[in-house]
CSV table of C-alpha atoms (C1' of nucleotides) in Angstrom, one decimal:
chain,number,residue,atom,x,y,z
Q,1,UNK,CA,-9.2,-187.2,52.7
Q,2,UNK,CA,-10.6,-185.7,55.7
Q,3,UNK,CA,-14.5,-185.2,54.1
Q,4,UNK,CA,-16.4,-187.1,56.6
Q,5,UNK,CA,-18.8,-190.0,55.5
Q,6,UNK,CA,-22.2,-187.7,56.2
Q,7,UNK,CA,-23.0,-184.8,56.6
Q,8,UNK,CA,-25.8,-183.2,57.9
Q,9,UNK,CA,-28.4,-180.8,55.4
Q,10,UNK,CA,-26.8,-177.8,57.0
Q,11,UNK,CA,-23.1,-178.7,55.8
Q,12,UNK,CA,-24.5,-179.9,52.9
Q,13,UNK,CA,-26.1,-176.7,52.3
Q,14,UNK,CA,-22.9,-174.7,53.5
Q,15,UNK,CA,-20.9,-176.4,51.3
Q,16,UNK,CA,-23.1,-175.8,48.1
Q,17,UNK,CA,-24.0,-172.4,49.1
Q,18,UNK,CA,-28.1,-173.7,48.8
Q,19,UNK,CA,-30.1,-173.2,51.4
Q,20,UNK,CA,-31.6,-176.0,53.3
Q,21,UNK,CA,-35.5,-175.5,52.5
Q,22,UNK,CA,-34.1,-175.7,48.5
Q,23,UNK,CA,-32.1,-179.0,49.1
Q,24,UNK,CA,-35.4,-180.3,50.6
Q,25,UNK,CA,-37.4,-178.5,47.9
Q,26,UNK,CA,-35.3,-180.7,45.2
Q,27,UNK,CA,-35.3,-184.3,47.0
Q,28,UNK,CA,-39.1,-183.9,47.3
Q,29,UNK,CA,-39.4,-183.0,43.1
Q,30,UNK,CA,-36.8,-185.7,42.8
Q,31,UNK,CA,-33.5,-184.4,41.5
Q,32,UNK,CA,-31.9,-185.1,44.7
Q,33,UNK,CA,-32.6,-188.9,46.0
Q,34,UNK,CA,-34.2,-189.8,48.7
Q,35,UNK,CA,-31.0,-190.1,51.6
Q,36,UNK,CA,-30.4,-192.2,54.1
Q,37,UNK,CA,-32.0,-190.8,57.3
Q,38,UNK,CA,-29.9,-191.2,61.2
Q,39,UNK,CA,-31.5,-192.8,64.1
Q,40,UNK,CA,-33.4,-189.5,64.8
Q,41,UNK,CA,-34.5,-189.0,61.5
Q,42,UNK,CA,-31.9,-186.6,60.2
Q,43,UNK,CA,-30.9,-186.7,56.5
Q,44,UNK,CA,-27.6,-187.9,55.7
Q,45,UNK,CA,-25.7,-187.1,52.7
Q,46,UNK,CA,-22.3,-188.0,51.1
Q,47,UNK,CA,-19.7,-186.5,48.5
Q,48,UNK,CA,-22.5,-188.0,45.9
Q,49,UNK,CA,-25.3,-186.0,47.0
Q,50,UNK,CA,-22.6,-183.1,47.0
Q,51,UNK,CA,-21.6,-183.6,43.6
Q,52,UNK,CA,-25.1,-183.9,42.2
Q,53,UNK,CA,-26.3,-180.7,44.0
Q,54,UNK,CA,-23.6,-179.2,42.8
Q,55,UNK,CA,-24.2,-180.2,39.1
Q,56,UNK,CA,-27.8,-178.8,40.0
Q,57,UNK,CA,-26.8,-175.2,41.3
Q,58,UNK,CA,-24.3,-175.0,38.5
Q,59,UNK,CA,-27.0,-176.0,35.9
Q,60,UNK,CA,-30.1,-174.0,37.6
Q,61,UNK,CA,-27.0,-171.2,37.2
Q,62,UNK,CA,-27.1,-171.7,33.3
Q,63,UNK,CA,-30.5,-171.2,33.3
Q,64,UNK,CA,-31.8,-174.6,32.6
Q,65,UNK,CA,-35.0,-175.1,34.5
Q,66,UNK,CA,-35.7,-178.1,36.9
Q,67,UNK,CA,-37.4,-180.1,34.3
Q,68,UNK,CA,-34.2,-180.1,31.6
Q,69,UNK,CA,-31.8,-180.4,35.1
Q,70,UNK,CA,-34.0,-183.9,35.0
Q,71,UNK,CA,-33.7,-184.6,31.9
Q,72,UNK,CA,-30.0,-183.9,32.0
Q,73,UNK,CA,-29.2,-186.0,35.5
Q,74,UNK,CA,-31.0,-188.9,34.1
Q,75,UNK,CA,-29.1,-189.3,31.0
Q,76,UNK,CA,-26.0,-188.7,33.2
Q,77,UNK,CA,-27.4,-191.4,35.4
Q,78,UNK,CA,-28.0,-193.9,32.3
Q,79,UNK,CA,-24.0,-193.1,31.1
Q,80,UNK,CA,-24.9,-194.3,28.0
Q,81,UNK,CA,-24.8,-192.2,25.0
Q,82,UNK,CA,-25.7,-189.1,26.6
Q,83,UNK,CA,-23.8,-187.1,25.0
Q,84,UNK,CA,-26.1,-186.3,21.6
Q,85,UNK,CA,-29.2,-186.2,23.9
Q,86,UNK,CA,-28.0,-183.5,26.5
Q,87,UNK,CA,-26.4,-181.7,23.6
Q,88,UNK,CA,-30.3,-181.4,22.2
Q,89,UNK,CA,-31.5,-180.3,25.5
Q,90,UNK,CA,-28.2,-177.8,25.6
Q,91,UNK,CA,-29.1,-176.2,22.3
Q,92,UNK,CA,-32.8,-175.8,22.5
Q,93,UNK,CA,-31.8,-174.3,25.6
Q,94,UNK,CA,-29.1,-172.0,24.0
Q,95,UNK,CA,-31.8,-170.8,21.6
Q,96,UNK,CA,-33.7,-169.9,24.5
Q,97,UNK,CA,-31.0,-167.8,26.2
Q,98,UNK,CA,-30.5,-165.7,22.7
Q,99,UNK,CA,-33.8,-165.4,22.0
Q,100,UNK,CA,-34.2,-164.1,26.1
Q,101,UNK,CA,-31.6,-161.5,25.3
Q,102,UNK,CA,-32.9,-160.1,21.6
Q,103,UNK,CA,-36.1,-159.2,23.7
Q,104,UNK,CA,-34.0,-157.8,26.6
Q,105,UNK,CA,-32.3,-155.8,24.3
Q,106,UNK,CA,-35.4,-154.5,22.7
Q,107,UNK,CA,-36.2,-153.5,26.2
Q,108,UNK,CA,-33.0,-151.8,26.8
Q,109,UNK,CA,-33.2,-149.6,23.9
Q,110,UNK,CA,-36.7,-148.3,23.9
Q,111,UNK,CA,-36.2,-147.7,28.1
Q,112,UNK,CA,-32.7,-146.3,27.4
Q,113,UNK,CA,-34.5,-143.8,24.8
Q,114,UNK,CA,-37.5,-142.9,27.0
Q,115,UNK,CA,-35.3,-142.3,29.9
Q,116,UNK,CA,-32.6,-140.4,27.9
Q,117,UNK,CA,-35.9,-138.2,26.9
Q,118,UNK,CA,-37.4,-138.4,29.8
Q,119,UNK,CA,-34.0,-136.5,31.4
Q,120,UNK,CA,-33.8,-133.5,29.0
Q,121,UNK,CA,-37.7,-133.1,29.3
Q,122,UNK,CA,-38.7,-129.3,29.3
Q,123,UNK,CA,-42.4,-129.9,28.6
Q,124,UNK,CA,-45.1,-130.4,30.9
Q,125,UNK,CA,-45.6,-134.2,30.1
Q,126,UNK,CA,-43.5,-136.8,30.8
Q,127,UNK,CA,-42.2,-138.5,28.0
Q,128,UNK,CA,-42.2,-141.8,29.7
Q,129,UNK,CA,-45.7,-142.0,30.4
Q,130,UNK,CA,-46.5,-140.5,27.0
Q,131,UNK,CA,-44.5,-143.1,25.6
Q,132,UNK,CA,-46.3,-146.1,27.3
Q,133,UNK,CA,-49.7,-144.2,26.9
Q,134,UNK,CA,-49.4,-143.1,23.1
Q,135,UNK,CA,-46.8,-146.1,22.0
Q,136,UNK,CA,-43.5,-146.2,20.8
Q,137,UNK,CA,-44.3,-146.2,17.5
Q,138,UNK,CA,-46.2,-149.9,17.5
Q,139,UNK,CA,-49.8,-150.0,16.9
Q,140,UNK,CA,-51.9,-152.2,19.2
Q,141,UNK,CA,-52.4,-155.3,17.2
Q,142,UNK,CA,-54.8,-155.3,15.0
Q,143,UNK,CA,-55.6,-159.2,14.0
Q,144,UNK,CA,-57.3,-160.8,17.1
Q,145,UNK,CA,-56.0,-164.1,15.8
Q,146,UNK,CA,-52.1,-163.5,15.9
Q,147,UNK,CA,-50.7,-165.7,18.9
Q,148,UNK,CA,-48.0,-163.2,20.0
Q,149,UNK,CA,-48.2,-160.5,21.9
Q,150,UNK,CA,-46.3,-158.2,19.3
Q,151,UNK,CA,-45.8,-154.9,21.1
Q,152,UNK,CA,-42.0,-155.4,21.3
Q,153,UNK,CA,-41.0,-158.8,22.3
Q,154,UNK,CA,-43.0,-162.2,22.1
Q,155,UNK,CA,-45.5,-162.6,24.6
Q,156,UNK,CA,-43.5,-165.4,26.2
Q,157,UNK,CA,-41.2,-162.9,27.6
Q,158,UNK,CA,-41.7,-162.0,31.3
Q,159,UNK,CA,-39.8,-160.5,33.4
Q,160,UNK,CA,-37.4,-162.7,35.5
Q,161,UNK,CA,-38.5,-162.8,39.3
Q,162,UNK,CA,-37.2,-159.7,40.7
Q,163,UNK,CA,-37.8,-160.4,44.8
N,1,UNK,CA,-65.5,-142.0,15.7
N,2,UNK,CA,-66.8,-145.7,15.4
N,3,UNK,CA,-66.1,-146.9,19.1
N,4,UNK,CA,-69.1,-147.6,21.5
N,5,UNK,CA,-69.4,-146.0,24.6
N,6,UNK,CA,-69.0,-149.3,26.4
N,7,UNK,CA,-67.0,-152.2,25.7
N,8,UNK,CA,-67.7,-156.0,27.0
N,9,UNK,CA,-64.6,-157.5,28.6
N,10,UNK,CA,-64.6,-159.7,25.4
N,11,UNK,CA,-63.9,-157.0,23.3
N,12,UNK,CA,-61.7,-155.0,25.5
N,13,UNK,CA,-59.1,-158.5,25.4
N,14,UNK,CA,-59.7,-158.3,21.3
N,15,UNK,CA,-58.4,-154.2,21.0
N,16,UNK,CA,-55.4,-155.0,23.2
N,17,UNK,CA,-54.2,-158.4,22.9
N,18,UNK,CA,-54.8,-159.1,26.8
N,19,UNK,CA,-56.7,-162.2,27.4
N,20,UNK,CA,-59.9,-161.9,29.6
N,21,UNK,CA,-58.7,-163.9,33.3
N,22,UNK,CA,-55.4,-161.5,32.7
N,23,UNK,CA,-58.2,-158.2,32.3
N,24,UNK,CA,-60.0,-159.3,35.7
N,25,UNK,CA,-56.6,-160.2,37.3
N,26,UNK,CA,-55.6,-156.8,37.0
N,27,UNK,CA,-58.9,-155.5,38.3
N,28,UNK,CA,-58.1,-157.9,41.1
N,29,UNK,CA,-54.7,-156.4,41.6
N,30,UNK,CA,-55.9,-153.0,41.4
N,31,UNK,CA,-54.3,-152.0,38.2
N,32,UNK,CA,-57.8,-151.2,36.5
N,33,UNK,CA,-60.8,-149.5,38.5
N,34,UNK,CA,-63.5,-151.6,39.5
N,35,UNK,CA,-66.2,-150.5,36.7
N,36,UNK,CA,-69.4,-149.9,36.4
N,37,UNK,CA,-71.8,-153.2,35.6
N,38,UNK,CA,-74.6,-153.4,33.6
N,39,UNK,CA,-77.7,-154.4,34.8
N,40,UNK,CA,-76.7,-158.1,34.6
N,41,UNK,CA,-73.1,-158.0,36.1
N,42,UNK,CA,-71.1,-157.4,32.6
N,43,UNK,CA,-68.4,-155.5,33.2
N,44,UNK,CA,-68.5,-152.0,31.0
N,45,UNK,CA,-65.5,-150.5,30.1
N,46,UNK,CA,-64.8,-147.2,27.9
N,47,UNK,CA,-61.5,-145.9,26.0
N,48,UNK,CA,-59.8,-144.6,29.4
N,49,UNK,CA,-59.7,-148.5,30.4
N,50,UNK,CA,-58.6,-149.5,26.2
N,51,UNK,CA,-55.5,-146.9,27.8
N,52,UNK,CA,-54.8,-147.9,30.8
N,53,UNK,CA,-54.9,-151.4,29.9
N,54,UNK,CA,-52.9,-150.7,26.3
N,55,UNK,CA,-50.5,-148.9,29.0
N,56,UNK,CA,-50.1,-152.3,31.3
N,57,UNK,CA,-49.6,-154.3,28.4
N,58,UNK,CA,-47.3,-151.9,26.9
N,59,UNK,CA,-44.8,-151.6,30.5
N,60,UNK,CA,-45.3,-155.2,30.8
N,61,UNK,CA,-43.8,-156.0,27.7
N,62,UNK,CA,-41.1,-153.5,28.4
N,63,UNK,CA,-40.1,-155.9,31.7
N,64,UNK,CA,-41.8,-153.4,34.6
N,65,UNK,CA,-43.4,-156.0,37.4
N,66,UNK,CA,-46.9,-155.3,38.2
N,67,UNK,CA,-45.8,-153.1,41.3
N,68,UNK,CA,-43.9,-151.2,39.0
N,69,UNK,CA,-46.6,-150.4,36.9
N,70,UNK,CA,-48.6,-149.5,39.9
N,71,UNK,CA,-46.5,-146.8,40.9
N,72,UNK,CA,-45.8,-145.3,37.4
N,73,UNK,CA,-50.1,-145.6,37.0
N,74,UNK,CA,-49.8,-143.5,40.0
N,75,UNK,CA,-47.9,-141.0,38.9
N,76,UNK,CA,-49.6,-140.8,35.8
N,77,UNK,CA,-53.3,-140.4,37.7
N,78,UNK,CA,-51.6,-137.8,40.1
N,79,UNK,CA,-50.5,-135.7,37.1
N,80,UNK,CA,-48.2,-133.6,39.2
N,81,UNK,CA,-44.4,-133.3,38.6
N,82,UNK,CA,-44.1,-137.2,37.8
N,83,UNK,CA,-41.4,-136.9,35.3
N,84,UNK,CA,-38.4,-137.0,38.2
N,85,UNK,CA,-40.0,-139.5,39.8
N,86,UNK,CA,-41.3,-141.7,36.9
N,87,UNK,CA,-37.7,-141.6,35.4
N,88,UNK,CA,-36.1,-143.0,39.0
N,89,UNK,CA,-37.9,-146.2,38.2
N,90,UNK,CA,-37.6,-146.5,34.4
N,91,UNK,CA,-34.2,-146.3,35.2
N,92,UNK,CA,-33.8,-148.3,37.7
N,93,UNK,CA,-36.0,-150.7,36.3
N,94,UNK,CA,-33.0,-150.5,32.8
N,95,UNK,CA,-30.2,-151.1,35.6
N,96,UNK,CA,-32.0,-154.4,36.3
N,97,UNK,CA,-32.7,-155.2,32.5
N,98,UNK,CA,-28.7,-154.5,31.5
N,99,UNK,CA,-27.7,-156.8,34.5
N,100,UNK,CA,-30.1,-159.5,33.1
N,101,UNK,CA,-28.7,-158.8,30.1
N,102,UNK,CA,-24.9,-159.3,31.0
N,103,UNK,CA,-25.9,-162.5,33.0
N,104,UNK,CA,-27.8,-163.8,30.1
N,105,UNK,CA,-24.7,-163.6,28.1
N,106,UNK,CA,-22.2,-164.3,30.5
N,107,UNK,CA,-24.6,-168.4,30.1
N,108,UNK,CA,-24.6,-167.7,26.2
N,109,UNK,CA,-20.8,-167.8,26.1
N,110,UNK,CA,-20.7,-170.8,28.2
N,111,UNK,CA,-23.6,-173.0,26.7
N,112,UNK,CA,-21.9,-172.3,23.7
N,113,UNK,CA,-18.4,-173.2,24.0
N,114,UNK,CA,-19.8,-176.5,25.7
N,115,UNK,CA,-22.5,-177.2,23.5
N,116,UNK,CA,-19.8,-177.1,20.9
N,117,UNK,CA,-17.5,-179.2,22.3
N,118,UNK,CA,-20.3,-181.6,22.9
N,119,UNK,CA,-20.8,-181.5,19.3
N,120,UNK,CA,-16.9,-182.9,18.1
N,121,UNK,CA,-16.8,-184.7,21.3
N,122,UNK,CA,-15.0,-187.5,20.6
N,123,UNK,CA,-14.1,-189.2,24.1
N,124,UNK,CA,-16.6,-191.4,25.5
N,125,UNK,CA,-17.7,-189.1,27.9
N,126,UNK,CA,-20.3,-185.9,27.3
N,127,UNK,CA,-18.3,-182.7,27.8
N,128,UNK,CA,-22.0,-181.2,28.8
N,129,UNK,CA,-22.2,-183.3,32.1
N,130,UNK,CA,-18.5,-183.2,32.7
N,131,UNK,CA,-18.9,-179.4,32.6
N,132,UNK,CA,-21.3,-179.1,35.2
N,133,UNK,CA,-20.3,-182.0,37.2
N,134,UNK,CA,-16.4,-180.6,37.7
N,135,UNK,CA,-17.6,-176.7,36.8
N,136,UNK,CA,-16.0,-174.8,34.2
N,137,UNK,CA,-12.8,-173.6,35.8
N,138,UNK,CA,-15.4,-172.3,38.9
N,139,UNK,CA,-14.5,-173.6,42.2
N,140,UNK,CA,-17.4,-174.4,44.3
N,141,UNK,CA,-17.7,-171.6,47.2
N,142,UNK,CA,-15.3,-171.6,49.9
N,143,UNK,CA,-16.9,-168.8,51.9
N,144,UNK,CA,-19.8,-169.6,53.3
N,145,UNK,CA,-21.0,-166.0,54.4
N,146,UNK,CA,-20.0,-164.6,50.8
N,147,UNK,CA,-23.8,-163.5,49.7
N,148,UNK,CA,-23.7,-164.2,46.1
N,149,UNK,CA,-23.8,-167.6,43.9
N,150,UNK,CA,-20.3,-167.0,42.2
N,151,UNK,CA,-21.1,-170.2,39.8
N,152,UNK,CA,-21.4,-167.6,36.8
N,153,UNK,CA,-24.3,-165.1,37.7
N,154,UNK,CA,-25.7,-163.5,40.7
N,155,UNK,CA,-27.5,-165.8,43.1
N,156,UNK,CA,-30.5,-163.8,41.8
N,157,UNK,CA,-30.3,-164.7,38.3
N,158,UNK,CA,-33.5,-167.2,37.3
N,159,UNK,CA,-35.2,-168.3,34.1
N,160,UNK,CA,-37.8,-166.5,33.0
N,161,UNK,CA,-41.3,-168.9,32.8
N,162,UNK,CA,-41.3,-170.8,29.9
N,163,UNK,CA,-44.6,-172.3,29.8
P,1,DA,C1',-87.9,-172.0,22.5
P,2,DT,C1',-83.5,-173.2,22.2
P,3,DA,C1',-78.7,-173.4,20.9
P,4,DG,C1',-74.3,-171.4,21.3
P,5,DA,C1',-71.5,-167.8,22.7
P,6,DG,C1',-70.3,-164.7,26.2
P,7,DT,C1',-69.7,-163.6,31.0
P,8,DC,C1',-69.8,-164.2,36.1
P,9,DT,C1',-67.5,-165.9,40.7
P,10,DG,C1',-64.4,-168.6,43.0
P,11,DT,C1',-60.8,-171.7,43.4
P,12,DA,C1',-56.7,-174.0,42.2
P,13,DG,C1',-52.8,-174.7,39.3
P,14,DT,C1',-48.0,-173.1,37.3
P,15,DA,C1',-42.2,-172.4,38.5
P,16,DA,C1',-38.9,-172.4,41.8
P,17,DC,C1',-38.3,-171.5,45.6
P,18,DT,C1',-38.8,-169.1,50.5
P,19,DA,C1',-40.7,-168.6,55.1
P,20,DC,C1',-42.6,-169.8,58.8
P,21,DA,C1',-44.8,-172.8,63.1
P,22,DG,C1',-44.3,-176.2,66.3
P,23,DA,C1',-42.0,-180.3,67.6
P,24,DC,C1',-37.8,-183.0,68.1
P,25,DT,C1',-32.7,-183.8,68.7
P,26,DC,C1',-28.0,-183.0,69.7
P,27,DA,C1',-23.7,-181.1,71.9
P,28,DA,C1',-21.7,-178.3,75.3
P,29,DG,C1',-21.6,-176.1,79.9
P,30,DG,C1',-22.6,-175.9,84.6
O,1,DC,C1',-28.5,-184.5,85.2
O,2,DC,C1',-30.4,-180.4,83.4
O,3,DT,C1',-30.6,-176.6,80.6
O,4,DT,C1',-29.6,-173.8,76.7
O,5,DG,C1',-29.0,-172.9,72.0
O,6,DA,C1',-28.4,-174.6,67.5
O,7,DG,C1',-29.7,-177.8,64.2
O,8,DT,C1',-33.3,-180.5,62.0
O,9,DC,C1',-37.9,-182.4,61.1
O,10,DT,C1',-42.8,-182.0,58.8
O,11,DG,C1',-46.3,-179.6,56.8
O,12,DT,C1',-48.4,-175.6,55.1
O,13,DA,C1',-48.6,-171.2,53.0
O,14,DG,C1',-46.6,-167.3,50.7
O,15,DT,C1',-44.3,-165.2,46.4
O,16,DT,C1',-45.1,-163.4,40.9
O,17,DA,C1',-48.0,-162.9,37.1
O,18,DC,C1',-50.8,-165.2,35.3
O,19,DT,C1',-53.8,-169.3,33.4
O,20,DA,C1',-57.5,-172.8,33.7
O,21,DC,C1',-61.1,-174.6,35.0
O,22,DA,C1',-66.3,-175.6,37.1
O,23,DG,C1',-70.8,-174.4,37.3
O,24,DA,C1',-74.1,-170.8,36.9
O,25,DC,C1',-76.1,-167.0,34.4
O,26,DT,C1',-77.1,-164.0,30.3
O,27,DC,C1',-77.4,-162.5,25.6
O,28,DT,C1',-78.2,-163.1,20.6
O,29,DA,C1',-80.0,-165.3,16.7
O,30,DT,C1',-82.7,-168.5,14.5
DNA sequence: ATAGAGTCTGTAGTAACTACAGACTCAAGG
DNA sequence: CCTTGAGTCTGTAGTTACTACAGACTCTAT
C-alpha cells in the first residue's frame, strides 16, 4: 500500500481526472462530504472520497444527472436493498438515453439530407435555408393546446452544452 | 389572405409554438429585430417575424445553439453566396450530432447490460453500484495530462436539461 | 365602471459546471 | 531567514437557453 492517508484537492483531482473547482462544486451540493480540513484549512481527503468521486465521474459519465447521482449514493450509503431502487432510477434513466437518441437521430437525417442537398445545389437558393424557412415537410403546429413542440423531436430536447 | 398586418406577441407564440419570455429572449439575444411598438408599448410583429421565428424554432429543434442560428440568420439576411458557407456549419453542426449520437449509445449499451443484471441479480449486492464503484472493466486514468475523460465518452459528453 | 386577460420591464432562477480575484499557506533554494 | 512559485482557500460571477415571477400598465367586453 503506498496511497498516503490524505491527499490534498489537487491529487485528488489528479487522480480522478476532475478539476478542483468541480470537486468543490460537488461537496458544496452535497455528493461529496464535507472533509476533514488541516491546520491551515486545506481539505483532506482519503481512498473514500476517491472512490465516491470516482463513482460520481463514472455516473455523471453515463449520463445520470446530479440529482439521480444522489439518489443513487444514498441508497449505496443505506446498503440495504438498493438494488430494486437504483435499478428504477437506472431504467427511467435508460428510457431517457433512447428516447435522447430517436430525436438525435431525427436530427441526423433531416441535416444529413439538407446538407447532402445543400452540396449538389445548382440553384440560386440554398436549400438549407429554404429548408428551415419553408419546413421540411412539418407544418407549424396548428392546436395551441398540444404541450410538445412537434416540429421534429419533443420539445424537451435541447442541445447538449456545446462550450 | 386572412392574416393581420400586425400580430400581438400573444399571438405570434400561438402560430409557432414559442412561448412569449422565449419570443422576447430572442429579441434580447438579437435573434429577432427590435420592432416597431404601438402606441402603448405592444410589440407589433408581421409575417417576416411568424418566419424568422418559425426558422429559430425550426434550427433549434434540429440541435443548432443559438449562435449557430445567428450566423445561418446572417447568411440568410446577406442573401449572397450563403450556400458554401451555410453548409460548413450544418455540417459541422451533424459532426457534433453523430458524436452525440455514438456517445449516447456507447451509455445505452452499458445501462443496459447493468440494468439487466441488476434485474436477475441474485447476490446480495446491487450490480448497479458495484458497476460504478469498481467501473466496468475502465481503469480510472493513469495519465494525468491525457485531455479526455476515458470513463466511456468524451470529457465533453453531458445530459441534455431535463427539466 | 370594472373585471379579466394581455402585455410591459426587470430581475432572478435553472443545471452543472468554469473562471476568476485576492488572500493564505507550504516546500524548496539561496 | 527570506523569497519564490505552486497549491489552496473563499466568494462571486460567468456560461446556455431558457423560464418564472413581481408589479405596473393596457385593452376588451359587459
Amino acid at each position: 500500500m503506498n496511497a498516503p492517508a490524505h491527499l490534498a484537492i489537487g491529487v485528488l483531482s489528479q487522480r480522478t481526472g476532475c478539476n478542483i473547482e468541480t470537486i468543490r462544486y460537488y461537496e458544496r451540493v452535497g455528493l461529496l462530504p464535507i472533509t476533514a480540513r488541516s491546520a491551515s484549512g486545506y481539505r483532506l481527503y482519503g481512498t473514500e472520497h476517491l472512490k465516491r468521486l470516482t463513482f460520481i465521474r463514472r455516473a455523471r459519465a453515463l449520463g445520470f444527472s446530479i440529482d439521480e447521482i444522489r439518489t443513487l449514493l444514498k441508497l449505496a450509503d443505506e446498503r440495504k436493498r438498493p438494488c430494486a431502487e437504483a435499478r428504477v432510477v437506472a431504467a427511467a434513466h435508460l428510457e431517457d438515453v433512447r428516447a435522447k437518441i430517436a430525436d438525435l437521430r431525427a436530427m441526423e437525417r433531416v441535416l444529413r439530407e439538407t446538407v447532402a442537398r445543400c452540396a449538389d445545389g445548382k440553384g440560386s437558393d440554398c436549400p438549407l435555408i429554404e429548408t428551415l424557412y419553408r419546413g421540411a415537410g412539418i407544418s407549424p403546429r396548428s392546436s395551441p393546446q398540444s404541450r410538445r413542440d412537434r416540429v421534429l423531436a419533443p420539445a424537451d430536447v435541447r442541445p447538449a452544452a456545446r462550450p
